[in-house]
mmCIF file of C-alpha atoms and ligand atoms in Angstrom:
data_model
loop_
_atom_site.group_PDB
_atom_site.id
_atom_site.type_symbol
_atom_site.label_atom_id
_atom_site.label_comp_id
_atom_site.label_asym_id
_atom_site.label_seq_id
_atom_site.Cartn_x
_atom_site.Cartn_y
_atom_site.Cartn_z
ATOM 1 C CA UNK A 912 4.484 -16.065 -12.388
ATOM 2 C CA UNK A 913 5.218 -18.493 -14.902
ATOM 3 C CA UNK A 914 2.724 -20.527 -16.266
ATOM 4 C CA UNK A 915 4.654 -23.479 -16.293
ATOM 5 C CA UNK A 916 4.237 -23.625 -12.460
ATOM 6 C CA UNK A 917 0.636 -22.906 -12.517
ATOM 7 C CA UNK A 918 0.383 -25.992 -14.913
ATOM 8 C CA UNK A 919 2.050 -28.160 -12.653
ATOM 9 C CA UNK A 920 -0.359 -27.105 -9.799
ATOM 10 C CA UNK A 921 -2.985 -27.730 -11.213
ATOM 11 C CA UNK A 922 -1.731 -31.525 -12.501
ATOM 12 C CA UNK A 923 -1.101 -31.782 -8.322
ATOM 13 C CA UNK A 924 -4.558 -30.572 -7.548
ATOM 14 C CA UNK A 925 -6.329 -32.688 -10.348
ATOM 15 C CA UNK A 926 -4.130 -35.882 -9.857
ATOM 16 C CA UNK A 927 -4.918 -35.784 -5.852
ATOM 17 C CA UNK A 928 -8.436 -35.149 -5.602
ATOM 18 C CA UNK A 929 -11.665 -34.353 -7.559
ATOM 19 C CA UNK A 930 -12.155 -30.422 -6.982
ATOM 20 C CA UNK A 931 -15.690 -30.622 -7.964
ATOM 21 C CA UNK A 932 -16.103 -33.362 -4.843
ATOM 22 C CA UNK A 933 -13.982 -31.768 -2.194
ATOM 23 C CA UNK A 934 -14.742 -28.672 -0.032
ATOM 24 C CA UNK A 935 -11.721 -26.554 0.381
ATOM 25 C CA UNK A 936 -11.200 -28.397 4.042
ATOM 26 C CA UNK A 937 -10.786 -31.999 1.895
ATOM 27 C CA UNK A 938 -8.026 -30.641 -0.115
ATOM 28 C CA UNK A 939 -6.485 -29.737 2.500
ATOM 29 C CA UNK A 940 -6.238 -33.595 3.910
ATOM 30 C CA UNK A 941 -5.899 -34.652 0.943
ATOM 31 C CA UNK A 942 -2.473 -32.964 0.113
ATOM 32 C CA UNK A 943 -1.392 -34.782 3.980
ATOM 33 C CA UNK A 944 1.472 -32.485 4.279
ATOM 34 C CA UNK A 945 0.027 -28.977 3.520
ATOM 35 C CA UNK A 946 -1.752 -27.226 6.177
ATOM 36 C CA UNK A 947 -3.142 -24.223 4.889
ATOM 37 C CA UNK A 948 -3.942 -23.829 1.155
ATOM 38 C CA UNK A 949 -1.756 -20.841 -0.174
ATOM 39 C CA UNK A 950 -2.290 -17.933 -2.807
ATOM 40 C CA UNK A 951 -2.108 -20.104 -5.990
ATOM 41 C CA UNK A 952 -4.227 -23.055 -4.847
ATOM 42 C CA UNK A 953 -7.367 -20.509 -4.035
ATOM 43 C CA UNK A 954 -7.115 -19.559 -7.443
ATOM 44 C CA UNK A 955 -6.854 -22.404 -9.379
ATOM 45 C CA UNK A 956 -10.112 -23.305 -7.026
ATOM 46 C CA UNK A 957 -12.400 -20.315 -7.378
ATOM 47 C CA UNK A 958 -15.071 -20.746 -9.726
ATOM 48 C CA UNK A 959 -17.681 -18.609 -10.896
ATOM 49 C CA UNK A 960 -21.498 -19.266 -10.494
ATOM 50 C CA UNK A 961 -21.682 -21.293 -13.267
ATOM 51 C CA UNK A 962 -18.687 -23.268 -12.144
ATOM 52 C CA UNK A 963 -16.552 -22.250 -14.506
ATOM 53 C CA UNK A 964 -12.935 -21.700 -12.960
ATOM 54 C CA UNK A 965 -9.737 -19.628 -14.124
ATOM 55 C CA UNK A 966 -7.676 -19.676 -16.973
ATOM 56 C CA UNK A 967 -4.167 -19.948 -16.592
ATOM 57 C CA UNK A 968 -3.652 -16.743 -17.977
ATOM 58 C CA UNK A 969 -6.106 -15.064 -15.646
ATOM 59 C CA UNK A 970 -4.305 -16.601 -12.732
ATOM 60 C CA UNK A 971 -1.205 -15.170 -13.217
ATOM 61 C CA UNK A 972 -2.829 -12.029 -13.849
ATOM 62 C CA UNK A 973 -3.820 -12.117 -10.457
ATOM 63 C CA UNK A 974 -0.573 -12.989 -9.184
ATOM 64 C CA UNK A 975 1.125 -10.469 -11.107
ATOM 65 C CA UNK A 976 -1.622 -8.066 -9.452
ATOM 66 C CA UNK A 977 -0.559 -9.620 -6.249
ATOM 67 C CA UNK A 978 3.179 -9.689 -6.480
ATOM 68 C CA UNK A 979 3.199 -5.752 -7.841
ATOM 69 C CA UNK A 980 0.881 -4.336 -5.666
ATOM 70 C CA UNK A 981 1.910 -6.465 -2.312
ATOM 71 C CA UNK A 982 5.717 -5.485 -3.431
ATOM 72 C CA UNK A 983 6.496 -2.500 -5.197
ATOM 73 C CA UNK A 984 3.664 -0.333 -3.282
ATOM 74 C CA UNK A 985 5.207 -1.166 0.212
ATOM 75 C CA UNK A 986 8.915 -1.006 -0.895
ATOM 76 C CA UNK A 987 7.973 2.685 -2.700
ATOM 77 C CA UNK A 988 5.932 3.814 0.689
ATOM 78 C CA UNK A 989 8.998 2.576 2.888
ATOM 79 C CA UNK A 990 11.575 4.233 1.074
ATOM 80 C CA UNK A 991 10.122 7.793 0.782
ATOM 81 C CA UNK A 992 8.771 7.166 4.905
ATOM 82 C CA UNK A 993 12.920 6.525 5.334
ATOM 83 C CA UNK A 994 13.097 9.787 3.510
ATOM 84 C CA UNK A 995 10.760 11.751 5.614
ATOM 85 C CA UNK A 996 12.788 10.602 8.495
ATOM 86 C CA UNK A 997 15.494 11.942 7.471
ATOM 87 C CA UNK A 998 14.406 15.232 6.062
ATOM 88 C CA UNK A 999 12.400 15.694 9.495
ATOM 89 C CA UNK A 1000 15.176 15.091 12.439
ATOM 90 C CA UNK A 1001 12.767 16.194 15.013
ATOM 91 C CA UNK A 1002 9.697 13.520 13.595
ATOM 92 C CA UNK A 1003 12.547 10.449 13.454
ATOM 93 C CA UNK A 1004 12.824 11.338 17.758
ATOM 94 C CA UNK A 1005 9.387 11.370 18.362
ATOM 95 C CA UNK A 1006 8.822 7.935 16.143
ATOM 96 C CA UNK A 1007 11.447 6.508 18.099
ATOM 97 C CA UNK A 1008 10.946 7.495 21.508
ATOM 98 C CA UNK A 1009 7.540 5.688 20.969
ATOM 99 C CA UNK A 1010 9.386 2.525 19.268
ATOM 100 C CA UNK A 1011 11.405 2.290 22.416
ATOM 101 C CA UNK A 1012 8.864 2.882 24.844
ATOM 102 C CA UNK A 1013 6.996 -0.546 23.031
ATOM 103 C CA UNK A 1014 9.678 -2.574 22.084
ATOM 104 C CA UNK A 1015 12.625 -1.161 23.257
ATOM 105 C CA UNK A 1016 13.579 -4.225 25.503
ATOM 106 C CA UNK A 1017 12.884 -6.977 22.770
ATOM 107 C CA UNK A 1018 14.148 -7.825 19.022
ATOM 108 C CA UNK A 1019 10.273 -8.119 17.128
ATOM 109 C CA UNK A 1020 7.280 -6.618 16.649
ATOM 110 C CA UNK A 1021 4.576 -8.822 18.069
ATOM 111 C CA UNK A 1022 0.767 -8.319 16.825
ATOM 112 C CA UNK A 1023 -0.268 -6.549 19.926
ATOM 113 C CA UNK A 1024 2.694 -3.713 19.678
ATOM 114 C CA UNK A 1025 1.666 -2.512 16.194
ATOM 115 C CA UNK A 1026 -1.660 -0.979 17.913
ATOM 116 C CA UNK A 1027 0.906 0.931 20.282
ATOM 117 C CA UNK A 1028 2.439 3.223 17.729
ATOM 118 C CA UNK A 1029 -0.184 5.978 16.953
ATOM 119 C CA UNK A 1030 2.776 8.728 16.375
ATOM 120 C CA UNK A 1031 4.222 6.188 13.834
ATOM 121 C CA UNK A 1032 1.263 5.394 12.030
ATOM 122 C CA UNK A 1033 0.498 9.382 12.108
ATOM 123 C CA UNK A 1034 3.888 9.841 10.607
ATOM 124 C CA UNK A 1035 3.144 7.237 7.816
ATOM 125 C CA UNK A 1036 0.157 8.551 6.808
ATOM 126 C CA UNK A 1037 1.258 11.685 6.270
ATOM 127 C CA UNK A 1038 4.559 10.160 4.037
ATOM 128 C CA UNK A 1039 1.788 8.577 2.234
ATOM 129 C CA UNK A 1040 -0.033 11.621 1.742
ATOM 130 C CA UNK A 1041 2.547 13.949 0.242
ATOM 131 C CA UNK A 1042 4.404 10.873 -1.559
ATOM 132 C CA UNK A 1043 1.389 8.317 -2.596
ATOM 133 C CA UNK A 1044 3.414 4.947 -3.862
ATOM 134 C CA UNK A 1045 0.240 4.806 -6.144
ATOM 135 C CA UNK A 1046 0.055 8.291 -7.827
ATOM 136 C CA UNK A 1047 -3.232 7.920 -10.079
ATOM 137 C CA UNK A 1048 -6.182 5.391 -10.429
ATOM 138 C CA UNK A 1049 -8.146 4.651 -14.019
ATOM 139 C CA UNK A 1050 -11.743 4.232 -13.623
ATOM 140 C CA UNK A 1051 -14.065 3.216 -17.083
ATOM 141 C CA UNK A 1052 -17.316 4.558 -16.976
ATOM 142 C CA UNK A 1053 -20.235 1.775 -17.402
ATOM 143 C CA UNK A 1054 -23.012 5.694 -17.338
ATOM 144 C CA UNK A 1055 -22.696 8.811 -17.457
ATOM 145 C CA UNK A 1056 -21.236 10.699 -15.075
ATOM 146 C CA UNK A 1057 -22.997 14.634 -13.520
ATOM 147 C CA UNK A 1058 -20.160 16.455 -12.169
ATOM 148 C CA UNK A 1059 -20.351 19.698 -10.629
ATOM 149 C CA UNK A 1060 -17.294 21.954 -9.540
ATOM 150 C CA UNK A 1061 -15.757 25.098 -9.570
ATOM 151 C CA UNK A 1062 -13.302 24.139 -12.336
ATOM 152 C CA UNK A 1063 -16.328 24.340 -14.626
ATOM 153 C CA UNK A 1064 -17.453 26.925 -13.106
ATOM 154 C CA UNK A 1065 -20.243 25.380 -11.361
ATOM 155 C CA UNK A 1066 -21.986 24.487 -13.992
ATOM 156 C CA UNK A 1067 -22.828 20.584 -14.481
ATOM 157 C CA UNK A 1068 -20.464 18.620 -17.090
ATOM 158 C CA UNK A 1069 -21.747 15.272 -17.879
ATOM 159 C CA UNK A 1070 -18.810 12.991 -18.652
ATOM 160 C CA UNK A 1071 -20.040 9.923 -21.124
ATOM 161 C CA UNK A 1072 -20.805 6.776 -20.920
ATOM 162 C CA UNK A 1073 -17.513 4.416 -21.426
ATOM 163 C CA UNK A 1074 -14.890 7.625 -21.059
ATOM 164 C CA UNK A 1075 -11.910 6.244 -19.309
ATOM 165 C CA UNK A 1076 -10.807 8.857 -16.700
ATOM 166 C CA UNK A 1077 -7.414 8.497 -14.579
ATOM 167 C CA UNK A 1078 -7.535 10.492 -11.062
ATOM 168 C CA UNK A 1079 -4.330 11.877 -9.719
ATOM 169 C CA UNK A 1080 -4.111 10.894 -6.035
ATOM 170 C CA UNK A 1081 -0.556 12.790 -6.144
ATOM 171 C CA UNK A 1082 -2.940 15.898 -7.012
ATOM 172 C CA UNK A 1083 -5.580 15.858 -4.454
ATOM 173 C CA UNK A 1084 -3.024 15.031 -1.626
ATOM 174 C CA UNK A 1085 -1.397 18.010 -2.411
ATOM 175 C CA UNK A 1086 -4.201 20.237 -3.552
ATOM 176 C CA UNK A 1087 -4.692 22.998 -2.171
ATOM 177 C CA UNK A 1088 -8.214 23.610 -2.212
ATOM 178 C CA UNK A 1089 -8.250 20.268 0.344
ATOM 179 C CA UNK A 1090 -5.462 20.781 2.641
ATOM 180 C CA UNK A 1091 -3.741 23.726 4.185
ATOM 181 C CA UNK A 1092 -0.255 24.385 3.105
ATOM 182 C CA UNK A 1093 -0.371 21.058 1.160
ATOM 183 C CA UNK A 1094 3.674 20.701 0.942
ATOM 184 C CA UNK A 1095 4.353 21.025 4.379
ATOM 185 C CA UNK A 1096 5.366 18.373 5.959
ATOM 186 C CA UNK A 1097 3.132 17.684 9.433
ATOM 187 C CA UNK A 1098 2.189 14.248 10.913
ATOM 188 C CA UNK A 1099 -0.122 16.186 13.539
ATOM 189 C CA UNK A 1100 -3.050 16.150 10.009
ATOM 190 C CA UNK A 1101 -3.733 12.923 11.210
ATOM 191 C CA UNK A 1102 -4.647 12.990 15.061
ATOM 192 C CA UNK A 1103 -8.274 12.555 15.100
ATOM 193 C CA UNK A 1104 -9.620 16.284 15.835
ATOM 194 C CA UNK A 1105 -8.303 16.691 12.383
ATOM 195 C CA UNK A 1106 -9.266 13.886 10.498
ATOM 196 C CA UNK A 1107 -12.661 14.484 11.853
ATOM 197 C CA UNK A 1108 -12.891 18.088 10.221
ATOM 198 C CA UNK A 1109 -11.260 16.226 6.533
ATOM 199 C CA UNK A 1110 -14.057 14.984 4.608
ATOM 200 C CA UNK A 1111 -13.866 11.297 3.882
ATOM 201 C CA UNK A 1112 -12.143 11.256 0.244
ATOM 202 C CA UNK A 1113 -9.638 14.265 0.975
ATOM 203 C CA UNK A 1114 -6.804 11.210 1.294
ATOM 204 C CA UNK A 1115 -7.137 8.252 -0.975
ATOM 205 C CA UNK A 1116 -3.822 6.875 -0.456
ATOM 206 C CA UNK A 1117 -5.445 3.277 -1.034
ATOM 207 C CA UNK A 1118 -8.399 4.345 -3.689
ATOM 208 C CA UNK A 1119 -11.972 3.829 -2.216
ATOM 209 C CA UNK A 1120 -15.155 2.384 -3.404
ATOM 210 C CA UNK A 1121 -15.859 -1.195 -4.721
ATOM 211 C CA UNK A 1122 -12.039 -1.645 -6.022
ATOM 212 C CA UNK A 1123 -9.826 0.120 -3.241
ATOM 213 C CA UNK A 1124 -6.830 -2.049 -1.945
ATOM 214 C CA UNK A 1125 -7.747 -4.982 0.027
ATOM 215 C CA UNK A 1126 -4.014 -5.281 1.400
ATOM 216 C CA UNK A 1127 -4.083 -1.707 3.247
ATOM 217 C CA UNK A 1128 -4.166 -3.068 6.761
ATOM 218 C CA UNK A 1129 -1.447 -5.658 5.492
ATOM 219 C CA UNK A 1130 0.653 -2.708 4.246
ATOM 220 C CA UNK A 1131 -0.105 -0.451 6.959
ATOM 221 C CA UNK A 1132 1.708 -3.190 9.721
ATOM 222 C CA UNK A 1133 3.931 -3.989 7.266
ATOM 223 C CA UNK A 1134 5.858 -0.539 6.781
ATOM 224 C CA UNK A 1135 4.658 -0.114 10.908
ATOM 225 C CA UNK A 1136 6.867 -2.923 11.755
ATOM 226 C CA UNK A 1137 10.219 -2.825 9.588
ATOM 227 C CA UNK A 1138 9.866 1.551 10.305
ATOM 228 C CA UNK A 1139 9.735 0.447 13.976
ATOM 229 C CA UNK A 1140 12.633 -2.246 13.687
ATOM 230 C CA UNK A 1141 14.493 0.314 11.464
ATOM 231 C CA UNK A 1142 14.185 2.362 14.202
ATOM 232 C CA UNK A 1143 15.078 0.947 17.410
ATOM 233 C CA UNK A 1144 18.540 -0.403 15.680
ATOM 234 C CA UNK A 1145 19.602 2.829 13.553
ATOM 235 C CA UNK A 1146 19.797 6.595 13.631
ATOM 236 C CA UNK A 1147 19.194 7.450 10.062
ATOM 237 C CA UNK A 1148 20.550 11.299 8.912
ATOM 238 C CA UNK A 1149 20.938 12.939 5.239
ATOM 239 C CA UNK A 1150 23.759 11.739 2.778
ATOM 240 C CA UNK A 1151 24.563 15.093 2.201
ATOM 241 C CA UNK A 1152 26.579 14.626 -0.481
ATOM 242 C CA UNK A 1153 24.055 13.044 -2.534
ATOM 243 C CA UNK A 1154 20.942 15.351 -4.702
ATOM 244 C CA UNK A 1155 17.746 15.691 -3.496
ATOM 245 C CA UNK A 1156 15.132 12.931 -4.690
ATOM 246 C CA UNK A 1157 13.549 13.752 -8.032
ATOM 247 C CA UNK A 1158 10.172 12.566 -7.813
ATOM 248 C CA UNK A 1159 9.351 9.844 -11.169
ATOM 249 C CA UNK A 1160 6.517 8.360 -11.639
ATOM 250 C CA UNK A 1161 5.850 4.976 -13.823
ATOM 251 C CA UNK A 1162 3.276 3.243 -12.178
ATOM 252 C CA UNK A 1163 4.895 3.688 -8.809
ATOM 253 C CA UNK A 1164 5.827 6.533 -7.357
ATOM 254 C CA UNK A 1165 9.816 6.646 -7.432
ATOM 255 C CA UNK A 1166 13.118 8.939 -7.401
ATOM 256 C CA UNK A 1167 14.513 9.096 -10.424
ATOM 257 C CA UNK A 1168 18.267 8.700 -9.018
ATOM 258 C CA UNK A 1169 17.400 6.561 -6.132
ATOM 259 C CA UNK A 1170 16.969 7.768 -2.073
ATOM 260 C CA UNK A 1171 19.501 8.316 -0.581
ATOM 261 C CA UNK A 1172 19.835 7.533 2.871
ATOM 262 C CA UNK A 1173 22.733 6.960 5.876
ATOM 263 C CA UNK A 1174 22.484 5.235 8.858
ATOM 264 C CA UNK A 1175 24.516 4.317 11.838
ATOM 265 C CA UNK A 1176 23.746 1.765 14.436
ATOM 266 C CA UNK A 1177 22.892 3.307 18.096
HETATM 267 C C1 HEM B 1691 1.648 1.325 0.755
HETATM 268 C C2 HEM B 1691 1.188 0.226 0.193
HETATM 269 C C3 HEM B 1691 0.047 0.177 -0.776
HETATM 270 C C4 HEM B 1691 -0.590 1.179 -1.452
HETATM 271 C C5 HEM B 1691 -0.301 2.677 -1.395
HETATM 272 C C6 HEM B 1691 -1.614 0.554 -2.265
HETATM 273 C C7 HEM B 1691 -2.493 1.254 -3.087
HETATM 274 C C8 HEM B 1691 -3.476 0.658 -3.826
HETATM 275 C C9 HEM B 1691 -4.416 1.384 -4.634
HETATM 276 C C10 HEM B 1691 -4.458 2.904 -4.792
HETATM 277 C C11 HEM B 1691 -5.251 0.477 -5.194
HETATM 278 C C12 HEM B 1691 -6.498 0.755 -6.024
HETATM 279 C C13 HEM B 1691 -6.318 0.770 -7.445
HETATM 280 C C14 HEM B 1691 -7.593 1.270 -8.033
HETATM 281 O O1 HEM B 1691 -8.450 1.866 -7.355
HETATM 282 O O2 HEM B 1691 -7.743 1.067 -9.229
HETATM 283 C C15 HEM B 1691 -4.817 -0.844 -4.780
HETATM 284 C C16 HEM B 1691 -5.415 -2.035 -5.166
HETATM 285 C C17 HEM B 1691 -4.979 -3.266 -4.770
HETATM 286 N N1 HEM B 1691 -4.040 -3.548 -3.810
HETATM 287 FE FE1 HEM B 1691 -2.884 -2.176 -2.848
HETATM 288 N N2 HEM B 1691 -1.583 -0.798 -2.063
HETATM 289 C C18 HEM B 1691 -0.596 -1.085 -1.155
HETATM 290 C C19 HEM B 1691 -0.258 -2.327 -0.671
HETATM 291 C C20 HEM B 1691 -0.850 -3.508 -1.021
HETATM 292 C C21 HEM B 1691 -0.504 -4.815 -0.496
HETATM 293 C C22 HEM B 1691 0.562 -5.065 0.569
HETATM 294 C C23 HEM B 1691 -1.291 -5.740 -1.133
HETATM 295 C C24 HEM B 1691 -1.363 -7.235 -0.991
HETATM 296 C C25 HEM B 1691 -0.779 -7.927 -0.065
HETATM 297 C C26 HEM B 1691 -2.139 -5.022 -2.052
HETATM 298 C C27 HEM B 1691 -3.055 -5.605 -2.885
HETATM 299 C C28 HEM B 1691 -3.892 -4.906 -3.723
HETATM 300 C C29 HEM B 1691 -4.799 -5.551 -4.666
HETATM 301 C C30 HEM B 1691 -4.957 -7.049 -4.909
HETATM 302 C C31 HEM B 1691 -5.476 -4.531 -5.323
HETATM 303 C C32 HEM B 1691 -6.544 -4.676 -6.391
HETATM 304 C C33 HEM B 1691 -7.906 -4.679 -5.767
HETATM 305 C C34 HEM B 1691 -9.010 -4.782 -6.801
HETATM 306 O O3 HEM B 1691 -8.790 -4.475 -7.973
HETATM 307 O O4 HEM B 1691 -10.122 -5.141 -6.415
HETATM 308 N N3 HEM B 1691 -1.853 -3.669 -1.942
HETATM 309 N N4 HEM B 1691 -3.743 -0.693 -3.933
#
């Protein structure tokens, strides 16, 4: 985002009321017209507990944070689902034998339908497993970190204090020391008699902890609803003509030549 705009906003805010005064409700008359406050005016409201606010520059830090991982995550995660589908002829009919069975006589997904695709969601999360749009995390360590594993032979390594470590979600998700047959392809890991044997952090498609993604959910009915849409419209098969994907990773997991992918309307 350009801080140009974020200027401007915050001239709007400042000319039409006193921030320090107003509770965010106030602002909210205050600007007449606006009903909810969006993205940007949270920000340039948030202050720490000294009641010192953002800079401009951490604002659209935040936004870029925003923008990239609200955008290219979901648009990575939908592309290589789109792929599954087509790879897997027998998965796309089961997906959309459900998607008709829920929306089949109507043109949207409404809130309640996106609870009524558990085969979808299955088949997803496992296009999220063996293609994570977010292929490694970075993590600095404020102590010292034990570990224990069989890589070091059991014995206890103790990482210092202020190392910066990246973990590979792309390796875990297709480790095979956590799943069985890691590259095959099989929505049926996530009904829950399986998830319940998985321990916890065998699939971090969304990081855990303190700093995991708060916009999984979000993402989650997002990819739900266009897959389903997709879906109910389109048969999608294999441009055979074109080369298999080559996986490339810059921040986001990609294919280096593009996906792709053919449809034709039903
Ligand atoms: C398939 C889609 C998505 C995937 C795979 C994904 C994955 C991730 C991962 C792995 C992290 C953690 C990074 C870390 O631990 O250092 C993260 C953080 C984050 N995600 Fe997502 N994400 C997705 C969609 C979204 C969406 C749609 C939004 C917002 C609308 C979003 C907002 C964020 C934000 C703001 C953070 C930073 C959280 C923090 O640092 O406290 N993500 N995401």
């Amino acid at each position: 985002m350009k801080t140009v705009i974020i200027a401007e906003r915050r001239k709007t805010i400042e000319k039409k009321c006193d921030t320090s005064k107003y509770e965010n409700v106030e602002i909210i008359k205050q600007y007449g017209e606006k009903k909810l406050l969006d993205f940007l005016d949270i920000l340039l409201q948030t202050k720490d507990d000294e009641g010192k606010g953002l800079s401009d520059a951490d604002i659209r830090d935040e936004v870029d944070t925003f923008l990239f991982e609200g955008h290219d995550t979901t648009a990575s995660g939908m592309s290589w689902a789109r792929y599954n589908l087509v790879k897997y002829p027998e998965f796309q009919e089961k997906c959309r034998k459900e998607v008709m069975a829920v929306i089949g006589g109507k043109d949207n997904v409404e809130w309640n339908d996106l609870q009524k695709f558990p085969y979808l969601t299955k088949f997803i999360k496992e296009s999220l497993r063996l293609y994570p749009p977010v292929v490694a995390v970075g993590r600095k360590l404020e102590n010292p970190l034990t570990m224990r594993s069989k890589l070091f032979k059991s014995k206890d390594v103790v990482i210092p204090k202020n190392s910066n470590l990246i973990f590979s979600i792309f390796g875990l998700h297709r480790s095979e020391n956590v799943w069985k047959n890691p590259t095959i392809f099989d929505p049926e890991r996530f009904s829950k008699e399986e998830c319940a044997q998985r321990d916890t952090y065998a699939y971090l498609p969304f990081s855990a902890g303190g700093r995991n993604c708060i916009g999984q959910n979000f993402a989650m009915n997002e990819m739900k609803t266009v897959l389903a849409l997709t879906l109910k419209r389109y048969q999608l098969y294999l441009d055979e003509e074109t080369p298999t994907p080559i996986l490339h990773t810059r921040v986001i997991l990609q294919s280096k030549d593009g996906i792709f992918v053919k449809i034709r309307p039903f």
